[in-house]
CSV table of C-alpha atoms in Angstrom, one decimal:
chain,number,residue,atom,x,y,z
A,10,UNK,CA,24.6,28.8,6.3
A,11,UNK,CA,26.0,29.4,2.8
A,12,UNK,CA,22.9,28.5,0.8
A,13,UNK,CA,24.7,28.4,-2.5
A,14,UNK,CA,27.4,26.1,-1.3
A,15,UNK,CA,24.8,23.9,0.4
A,16,UNK,CA,22.7,23.6,-2.8
A,17,UNK,CA,25.8,22.9,-4.8
A,18,UNK,CA,26.9,20.1,-2.4
A,19,UNK,CA,23.5,18.4,-2.3
A,20,UNK,CA,21.8,19.2,-5.6
A,21,UNK,CA,22.6,15.9,-7.2
A,22,UNK,CA,21.1,14.0,-4.2
A,23,UNK,CA,17.9,16.0,-4.5
A,24,UNK,CA,17.7,15.4,-8.2
A,25,UNK,CA,18.2,11.7,-7.7
A,26,UNK,CA,15.5,11.5,-5.1
A,27,UNK,CA,13.2,13.5,-7.4
A,28,UNK,CA,13.9,11.0,-10.2
A,29,UNK,CA,13.3,7.9,-8.0
A,30,UNK,CA,10.1,9.4,-6.6
A,31,UNK,CA,8.7,10.0,-10.0
A,32,UNK,CA,9.6,6.5,-11.2
A,33,UNK,CA,8.7,4.7,-8.0
A,34,UNK,CA,6.4,2.2,-9.8
A,35,UNK,CA,9.2,0.7,-11.8
A,36,UNK,CA,12.1,0.7,-9.3
A,37,UNK,CA,14.3,-2.3,-8.6
A,38,UNK,CA,14.9,-3.6,-5.1
A,39,UNK,CA,18.2,-1.8,-4.9
A,40,UNK,CA,16.6,1.5,-6.1
A,41,UNK,CA,13.9,1.2,-3.5
A,42,UNK,CA,16.5,0.9,-0.8
A,43,UNK,CA,18.2,3.9,-2.3
A,44,UNK,CA,14.9,5.8,-2.3
A,45,UNK,CA,14.5,5.2,1.5
A,46,UNK,CA,18.1,6.2,2.2
A,47,UNK,CA,17.8,9.4,0.1
A,48,UNK,CA,14.4,10.3,1.7
A,49,UNK,CA,16.0,10.2,5.2
A,50,UNK,CA,19.0,12.2,4.1
A,51,UNK,CA,17.0,14.9,2.4
A,52,UNK,CA,14.7,15.1,5.4
A,53,UNK,CA,17.8,16.0,7.4
A,54,UNK,CA,18.7,18.6,4.8
A,55,UNK,CA,15.2,20.1,5.2
A,56,UNK,CA,15.6,20.3,8.9
A,57,UNK,CA,19.0,22.0,8.5
A,58,UNK,CA,17.6,24.6,6.1
A,59,UNK,CA,14.6,25.3,8.3
A,60,UNK,CA,16.8,26.0,11.3
A,61,UNK,CA,19.7,27.8,9.7
A,62,UNK,CA,18.4,29.6,6.6
A,63,UNK,CA,15.7,32.1,5.7
A,64,UNK,CA,15.6,31.0,2.0
A,65,UNK,CA,11.8,30.4,1.7
A,66,UNK,CA,12.2,29.2,-1.9
A,67,UNK,CA,14.7,26.4,-0.9
A,68,UNK,CA,12.6,25.5,2.1
A,69,UNK,CA,9.5,25.2,-0.1
A,70,UNK,CA,11.3,23.1,-2.7
A,71,UNK,CA,12.7,20.6,-0.1
A,72,UNK,CA,9.4,20.5,1.7
A,73,UNK,CA,7.6,19.4,-1.5
A,74,UNK,CA,10.3,16.9,-2.3
A,75,UNK,CA,10.3,15.3,1.1
A,76,UNK,CA,6.5,15.1,1.1
A,77,UNK,CA,6.4,13.4,-2.3
A,78,UNK,CA,9.2,11.0,-1.3
A,79,UNK,CA,7.5,10.2,2.0
A,80,UNK,CA,4.3,9.2,0.2
A,81,UNK,CA,6.4,7.0,-2.2
A,82,UNK,CA,8.3,5.4,0.6
A,83,UNK,CA,5.6,4.7,3.1
A,84,UNK,CA,2.3,4.4,1.2
A,85,UNK,CA,0.6,4.8,4.6
A,86,UNK,CA,-0.4,7.5,6.9
A,87,UNK,CA,0.2,8.1,10.6
A,88,UNK,CA,-2.5,6.9,13.0
A,89,UNK,CA,-5.5,9.1,13.1
A,90,UNK,CA,-4.8,10.0,16.7
A,91,UNK,CA,-1.4,11.4,15.8
A,92,UNK,CA,-2.8,13.4,12.9
A,93,UNK,CA,-5.5,14.8,15.3
A,94,UNK,CA,-2.9,15.8,17.9
A,95,UNK,CA,-0.7,17.4,15.2
A,96,UNK,CA,-3.6,19.4,13.9
A,97,UNK,CA,-4.4,21.0,17.3
A,98,UNK,CA,-0.7,21.4,18.4
A,99,UNK,CA,0.8,22.5,15.0
A,100,UNK,CA,-1.4,22.9,12.0
A,101,UNK,CA,-4.1,25.2,13.3
A,102,UNK,CA,-2.2,27.3,15.9
A,103,UNK,CA,0.9,28.0,13.7
A,104,UNK,CA,-1.3,29.2,10.8
A,105,UNK,CA,-3.2,31.5,13.3
A,106,UNK,CA,0.1,32.6,14.8
A,107,UNK,CA,1.7,33.5,11.4
A,108,UNK,CA,-1.4,35.5,10.6
A,109,UNK,CA,-1.2,37.4,13.9
A,110,UNK,CA,-0.4,40.9,12.3
A,111,UNK,CA,-3.3,40.5,9.8
A,112,UNK,CA,-5.5,39.3,12.7
A,113,UNK,CA,-4.6,42.3,14.9
A,114,UNK,CA,-5.0,44.8,12.1
A,115,UNK,CA,-8.4,43.3,11.2
A,116,UNK,CA,-9.5,43.5,14.9
A,117,UNK,CA,-8.3,47.1,15.4
A,118,UNK,CA,-10.0,48.4,12.2
A,119,UNK,CA,-13.3,46.6,12.9
A,120,UNK,CA,-13.4,48.0,16.5
A,121,UNK,CA,-12.6,51.5,15.4
A,122,UNK,CA,-15.2,51.5,12.6
A,123,UNK,CA,-17.8,50.2,15.1
A,124,UNK,CA,-16.9,52.8,17.7
A,125,UNK,CA,-17.0,55.7,15.2
A,126,UNK,CA,-20.4,54.6,13.8
A,127,UNK,CA,-21.7,54.0,17.4
A,128,UNK,CA,-20.7,57.5,18.4
A,129,UNK,CA,-22.3,59.0,15.3
A,130,UNK,CA,-25.6,57.2,15.9
A,131,UNK,CA,-25.6,57.9,19.7
A,132,UNK,CA,-24.8,61.6,19.2
A,133,UNK,CA,-27.2,62.5,16.4
A,134,UNK,CA,-31.0,62.2,17.0
A,135,UNK,CA,-31.6,62.6,13.2
A,136,UNK,CA,-29.5,59.5,12.5
A,137,UNK,CA,-31.5,57.5,15.0
A,138,UNK,CA,-34.7,58.8,13.6
A,139,UNK,CA,-33.6,57.6,10.1
A,140,UNK,CA,-33.1,54.1,11.5
A,141,UNK,CA,-36.5,53.7,13.0
A,142,UNK,CA,-39.4,55.3,14.8
A,143,UNK,CA,-39.1,56.1,18.6
A,144,UNK,CA,-41.4,53.2,19.3
A,145,UNK,CA,-39.4,50.8,17.2
A,146,UNK,CA,-36.1,51.8,18.9
A,147,UNK,CA,-37.7,51.7,22.3
A,148,UNK,CA,-38.9,48.1,21.6
A,149,UNK,CA,-35.4,47.2,20.4
A,150,UNK,CA,-33.3,48.6,23.3
A,151,UNK,CA,-35.8,47.8,26.1
A,152,UNK,CA,-37.0,44.4,25.1
A,153,UNK,CA,-35.7,42.8,21.9
A,154,UNK,CA,-32.0,43.0,22.6
A,155,UNK,CA,-32.3,41.2,25.9
A,156,UNK,CA,-35.0,38.7,24.9
A,157,UNK,CA,-32.8,37.6,21.9
A,158,UNK,CA,-30.6,35.7,24.4
A,159,UNK,CA,-33.3,34.1,26.5
A,160,UNK,CA,-36.4,33.5,24.4
A,161,UNK,CA,-35.3,30.1,23.1
A,162,UNK,CA,-34.1,26.9,24.9
A,163,UNK,CA,-30.4,27.1,25.5
A,164,UNK,CA,-29.5,24.0,23.5
A,165,UNK,CA,-31.5,25.2,20.5
A,166,UNK,CA,-30.1,28.7,20.8
A,167,UNK,CA,-26.5,27.4,21.0
A,168,UNK,CA,-27.0,25.6,17.7
A,169,UNK,CA,-28.6,28.7,16.1
A,170,UNK,CA,-25.8,31.0,17.3
A,171,UNK,CA,-23.1,28.5,16.2
A,172,UNK,CA,-24.7,28.2,12.7
A,173,UNK,CA,-25.0,32.0,12.3
A,174,UNK,CA,-21.4,32.7,13.4
A,175,UNK,CA,-20.1,29.8,11.4
A,176,UNK,CA,-21.8,31.2,8.3
A,177,UNK,CA,-20.0,34.6,8.7
A,178,UNK,CA,-16.6,32.8,9.2
A,179,UNK,CA,-17.4,30.5,6.3
A,180,UNK,CA,-18.0,33.5,4.0
A,181,UNK,CA,-14.6,34.9,4.9
A,182,UNK,CA,-13.0,31.5,4.3
A,183,UNK,CA,-14.8,31.0,1.0
A,184,UNK,CA,-13.9,34.4,-0.3
A,185,UNK,CA,-10.3,33.5,0.0
A,186,UNK,CA,-10.9,31.8,-3.4
A,187,UNK,CA,-11.4,35.3,-4.7
A,188,UNK,CA,-8.1,36.4,-3.2
A,189,UNK,CA,-9.9,37.7,-0.2
A,190,UNK,CA,-11.2,40.8,-2.1
A,191,UNK,CA,-14.8,40.6,-0.8
A,192,UNK,CA,-13.8,40.0,2.9
A,193,UNK,CA,-13.4,43.7,3.9
A,194,UNK,CA,-17.0,44.2,2.7
A,195,UNK,CA,-18.3,41.4,4.8
A,196,UNK,CA,-16.4,42.7,7.8
A,197,UNK,CA,-17.6,46.3,7.1
A,198,UNK,CA,-21.3,45.2,7.1
A,199,UNK,CA,-20.9,43.5,10.4
A,200,UNK,CA,-18.9,46.4,11.9
A,201,UNK,CA,-21.7,48.8,10.8
A,202,UNK,CA,-24.4,46.5,12.4
A,203,UNK,CA,-22.4,46.4,15.7
A,204,UNK,CA,-21.9,50.1,15.6
A,205,UNK,CA,-25.5,51.0,14.9
A,206,UNK,CA,-26.7,48.7,17.7
A,207,UNK,CA,-24.2,50.1,20.0
A,208,UNK,CA,-25.2,53.6,19.1
A,209,UNK,CA,-28.8,52.9,19.8
A,210,UNK,CA,-28.1,51.2,23.1
A,211,UNK,CA,-25.7,53.9,24.3
A,212,UNK,CA,-28.0,56.6,23.1
A,213,UNK,CA,-30.7,55.2,25.2
A,214,UNK,CA,-28.5,54.9,28.3
A,215,UNK,CA,-28.3,51.1,27.9
A,216,UNK,CA,-24.6,50.9,27.0
A,217,UNK,CA,-23.4,49.1,30.1
A,218,UNK,CA,-26.3,46.7,29.8
A,219,UNK,CA,-25.4,45.9,26.2
A,220,UNK,CA,-21.7,45.3,26.9
A,221,UNK,CA,-22.7,43.0,29.8
A,222,UNK,CA,-24.6,40.8,27.3
A,223,UNK,CA,-22.2,41.1,24.4
A,224,UNK,CA,-18.8,40.7,26.0
A,225,UNK,CA,-19.2,37.2,27.5
A,226,UNK,CA,-19.5,35.5,24.2
A,227,UNK,CA,-18.6,38.3,21.8
A,228,UNK,CA,-14.9,38.4,22.6
A,229,UNK,CA,-14.3,34.8,21.4
A,230,UNK,CA,-16.9,35.0,18.7
A,231,UNK,CA,-15.6,38.1,17.1
A,232,UNK,CA,-12.0,36.9,17.5
A,233,UNK,CA,-13.0,33.9,15.4
A,234,UNK,CA,-14.5,36.1,12.7
A,235,UNK,CA,-11.5,38.3,12.7
A,236,UNK,CA,-9.1,35.4,12.3
A,237,UNK,CA,-11.2,34.0,9.4
A,238,UNK,CA,-11.1,37.3,7.7
A,239,UNK,CA,-7.3,37.8,8.4
A,240,UNK,CA,-6.3,34.4,7.0
A,241,UNK,CA,-8.5,34.9,3.9
A,242,UNK,CA,-7.0,38.3,3.1
A,243,UNK,CA,-3.5,37.1,3.8
A,244,UNK,CA,-4.0,34.3,1.2
A,245,UNK,CA,-5.0,36.9,-1.3
A,246,UNK,CA,-2.0,39.1,-0.5
A,247,UNK,CA,0.4,36.2,-0.7
A,248,UNK,CA,-0.8,35.5,-4.2
A,249,UNK,CA,-0.4,39.1,-5.2
A,250,UNK,CA,3.0,39.4,-3.6
A,251,UNK,CA,4.5,35.8,-3.4
A,252,UNK,CA,8.1,37.0,-2.9
A,253,UNK,CA,10.7,34.8,-4.4
A,254,UNK,CA,8.6,31.7,-4.5
A,255,UNK,CA,6.4,30.4,-7.3
A,256,UNK,CA,2.9,31.9,-7.1
A,257,UNK,CA,1.2,28.5,-7.6
A,258,UNK,CA,3.2,26.9,-4.7
A,259,UNK,CA,2.3,29.8,-2.4
A,260,UNK,CA,-1.4,29.6,-3.3
A,261,UNK,CA,-1.4,25.9,-2.6
A,262,UNK,CA,0.2,26.2,0.8
A,263,UNK,CA,-1.9,29.2,1.9
A,264,UNK,CA,-5.0,27.4,0.6
A,265,UNK,CA,-4.3,24.5,2.8
A,266,UNK,CA,-3.7,26.9,5.7
A,267,UNK,CA,-7.1,28.3,5.2
A,268,UNK,CA,-8.6,24.8,5.4
A,269,UNK,CA,-6.8,24.3,8.7
A,270,UNK,CA,-8.2,27.5,10.1
A,271,UNK,CA,-11.7,26.7,8.9
A,272,UNK,CA,-11.6,23.4,10.8
A,273,UNK,CA,-10.3,25.1,14.0
A,274,UNK,CA,-12.9,27.8,13.8
A,275,UNK,CA,-15.7,25.2,14.0
A,276,UNK,CA,-14.6,24.4,17.5
A,277,UNK,CA,-13.9,28.0,18.4
A,278,UNK,CA,-17.3,29.1,17.4
A,279,UNK,CA,-19.0,26.2,19.0
A,280,UNK,CA,-17.5,27.2,22.4
A,281,UNK,CA,-18.6,30.8,21.9
A,282,UNK,CA,-22.1,29.6,21.0
A,283,UNK,CA,-22.2,27.6,24.3
A,284,UNK,CA,-21.2,30.7,26.2
A,285,UNK,CA,-23.8,32.8,24.4
A,286,UNK,CA,-26.5,30.2,25.1
A,287,UNK,CA,-25.7,29.3,28.7
A,288,UNK,CA,-23.6,32.1,30.2
A,289,UNK,CA,-24.8,35.4,28.6
A,290,UNK,CA,-28.5,35.0,29.7
A,291,UNK,CA,-27.6,33.4,33.0
A,292,UNK,CA,-28.4,35.1,36.4
A,293,UNK,CA,-24.7,35.3,37.2
A,294,UNK,CA,-23.4,38.8,38.1
A,295,UNK,CA,-22.3,40.8,35.1
A,296,UNK,CA,-18.7,41.0,36.1
A,297,UNK,CA,-18.6,37.2,36.4
A,298,UNK,CA,-20.1,36.7,33.0
A,299,UNK,CA,-17.7,39.1,31.4
A,300,UNK,CA,-14.8,37.4,33.3
A,301,UNK,CA,-15.8,34.1,31.7
A,302,UNK,CA,-15.7,35.7,28.3
A,303,UNK,CA,-12.3,37.3,29.0
A,304,UNK,CA,-11.0,34.0,30.3
A,305,UNK,CA,-12.2,32.1,27.2
A,306,UNK,CA,-10.4,34.6,24.9
A,307,UNK,CA,-7.3,34.6,27.1
A,308,UNK,CA,-7.1,30.8,27.0
A,309,UNK,CA,-7.5,30.7,23.3
A,310,UNK,CA,-4.8,33.4,22.7
A,311,UNK,CA,-2.5,31.7,25.1
A,312,UNK,CA,-3.0,28.4,23.2
A,313,UNK,CA,-2.2,30.1,19.9
A,314,UNK,CA,0.8,31.9,21.3
A,315,UNK,CA,2.3,28.8,22.9
A,316,UNK,CA,1.8,26.1,20.3
A,317,UNK,CA,1.9,28.5,17.3
A,318,UNK,CA,5.2,30.1,18.4
A,319,UNK,CA,6.7,26.8,19.2
A,320,UNK,CA,5.8,25.4,15.7
A,321,UNK,CA,6.9,28.5,14.0
A,322,UNK,CA,10.3,28.5,15.7
A,323,UNK,CA,10.7,24.9,14.7
A,324,UNK,CA,10.2,25.9,11.1
A,325,UNK,CA,6.9,24.0,10.7
A,326,UNK,CA,4.5,25.8,8.4
A,327,UNK,CA,1.6,23.7,9.6
A,328,UNK,CA,1.0,22.8,5.9
A,329,UNK,CA,-1.4,19.8,5.9
A,330,UNK,CA,0.7,18.3,3.1
A,331,UNK,CA,3.7,18.1,5.4
A,332,UNK,CA,1.9,16.0,8.1
A,333,UNK,CA,4.2,13.2,9.0
A,334,UNK,CA,3.5,9.7,7.8
A,335,UNK,CA,4.8,6.4,9.3
A,336,UNK,CA,8.6,6.7,9.6
A,337,UNK,CA,10.3,4.4,7.1
A,338,UNK,CA,12.8,1.8,8.1
A,339,UNK,CA,15.7,0.9,5.9
């Protein structure tokens, strides 16, 4: 597509739609009909640009124009059921999919930091001695770690786990307001905690036992935390380096993306909390409990990959402001 020629050919149409949208409260009957017609035509232009051009500035401009015109034309929203379906098949998965490289990088760095700290703790008796007395460490690795998963009723424990994990994810989401700057510190603190615990358990010969309790729920749980951190940091970076688009527009779009991820993570963490409460402490064989955790993560990644890629290829950003309303009729 020749973007310059396309803009030149349709610029007057877009300007006219923008004018009618801004003056919608004082339009005549003929102008209302013109507004509906132009809305449908510019919606087609937006689809053409999304499928044939990589000009993000033009796509953003037309997306905003179509969203404003749609609100003026319809004055009503799509049924709640359609908005619900759109959220789970477009808004949430496409935002997670587009943040996949940030998500992967966050995961790799977190795991590497945890492993290095774990190896340091496990291999140095002086480090372990600085963490606690031999009696304290013995109590932790031989009693407290396992009893953590079974000392409370499963339903109460599920709520406790969900609340704790949600709080960590919420911190990452909330820190997006500060351009994601504090997020690495939050993740670092949690990586250190995981590494220290792993070092103590492996140092005491309880490494396999620890992984058998951690992996069933931890794969999905940490995946949610990493996603929250990745999206928050991506927002910050998009504001620092917005490309050829207005910084305010990028901030608004990415902010709405963070909201979408926050809502999706509520369900993701709820599922991991259920696994931690009912599967982790269960009498099932270790391999089966771990398999359930791997399956849960695999299903989630498959869901993101399928729906997120499909929406991304269709040019849908998942922006909540672009959610379709009732289609107007001329």
